[in-house]
PDB file of C-alpha atoms in Angstrom:
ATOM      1  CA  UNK A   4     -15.716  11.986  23.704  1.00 69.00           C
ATOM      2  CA  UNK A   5     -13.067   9.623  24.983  1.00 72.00           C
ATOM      3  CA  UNK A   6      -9.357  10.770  25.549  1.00 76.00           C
ATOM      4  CA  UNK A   7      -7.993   9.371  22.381  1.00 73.00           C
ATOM      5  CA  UNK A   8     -10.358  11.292  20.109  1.00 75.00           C
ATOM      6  CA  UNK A   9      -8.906  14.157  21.593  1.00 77.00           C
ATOM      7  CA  UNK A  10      -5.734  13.483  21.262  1.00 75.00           C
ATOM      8  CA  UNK A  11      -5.578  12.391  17.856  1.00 73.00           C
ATOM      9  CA  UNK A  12      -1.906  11.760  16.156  1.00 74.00           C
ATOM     10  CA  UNK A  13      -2.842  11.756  11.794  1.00 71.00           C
ATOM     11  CA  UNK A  14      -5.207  13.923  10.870  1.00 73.00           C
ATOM     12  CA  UNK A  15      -5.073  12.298   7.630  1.00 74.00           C
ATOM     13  CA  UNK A  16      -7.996  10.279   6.069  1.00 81.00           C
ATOM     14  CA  UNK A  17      -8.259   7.071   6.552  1.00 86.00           C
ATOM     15  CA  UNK A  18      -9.726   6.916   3.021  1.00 90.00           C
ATOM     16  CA  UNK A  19      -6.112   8.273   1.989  1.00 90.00           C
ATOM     17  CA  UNK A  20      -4.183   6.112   3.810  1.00 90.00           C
ATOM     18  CA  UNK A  21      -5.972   2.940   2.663  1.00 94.00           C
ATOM     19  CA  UNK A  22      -5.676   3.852  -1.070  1.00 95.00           C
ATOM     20  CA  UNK A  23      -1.976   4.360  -0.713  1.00 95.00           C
ATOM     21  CA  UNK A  24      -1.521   1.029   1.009  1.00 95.00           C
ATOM     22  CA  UNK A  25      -3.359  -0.529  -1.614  1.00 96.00           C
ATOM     23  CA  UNK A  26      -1.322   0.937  -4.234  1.00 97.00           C
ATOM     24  CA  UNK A  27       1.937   0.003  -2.415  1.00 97.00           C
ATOM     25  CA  UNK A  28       1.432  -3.609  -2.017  1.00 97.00           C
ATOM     26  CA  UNK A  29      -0.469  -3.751  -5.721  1.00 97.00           C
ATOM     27  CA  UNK A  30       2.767  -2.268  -7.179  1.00 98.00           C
ATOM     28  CA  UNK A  31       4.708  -4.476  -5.200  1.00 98.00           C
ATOM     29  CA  UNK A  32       3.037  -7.701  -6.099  1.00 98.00           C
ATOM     30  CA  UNK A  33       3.030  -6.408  -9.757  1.00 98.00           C
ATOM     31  CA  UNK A  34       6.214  -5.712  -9.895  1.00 98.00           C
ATOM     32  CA  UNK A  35       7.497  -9.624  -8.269  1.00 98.00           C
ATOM     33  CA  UNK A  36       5.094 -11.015 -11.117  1.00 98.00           C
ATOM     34  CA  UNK A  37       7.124  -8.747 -13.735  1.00 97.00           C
ATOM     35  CA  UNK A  38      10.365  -9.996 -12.687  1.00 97.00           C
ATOM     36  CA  UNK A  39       9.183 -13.679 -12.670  1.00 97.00           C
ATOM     37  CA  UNK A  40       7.868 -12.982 -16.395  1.00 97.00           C
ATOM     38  CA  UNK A  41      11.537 -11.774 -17.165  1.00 97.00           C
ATOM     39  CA  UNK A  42      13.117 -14.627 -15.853  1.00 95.00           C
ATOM     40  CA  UNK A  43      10.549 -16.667 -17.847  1.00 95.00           C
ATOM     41  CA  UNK A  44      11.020 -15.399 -21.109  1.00 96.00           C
ATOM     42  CA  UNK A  45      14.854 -15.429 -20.567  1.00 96.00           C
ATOM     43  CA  UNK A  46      15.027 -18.803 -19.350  1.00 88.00           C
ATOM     44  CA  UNK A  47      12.025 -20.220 -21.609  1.00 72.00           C
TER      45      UNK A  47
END
């Protein structure tokens, strides 16, 4: 056992962490494509 698993900082999952991440930039990128529908149907 190396140093680093010893001194470990998260103790979170990194099963966790990578479903929020995913979440965050899916809502993100949803969220850009909502606003460019807006702007369609307001401008269109």
């Amino acid at each position: 056992m190396n140093e680093f698993e010893k001194n470990v900082q998260s103790k979170n999952h990194d099963v966790i962490d990578s479903i929020k991440g995913f979440t965050f930039s899916f809502l993100f990128f949803f969220i850009i494509f909502f606003i460019g529908v807006i702007f369609e149907v307001i401008g269109g």
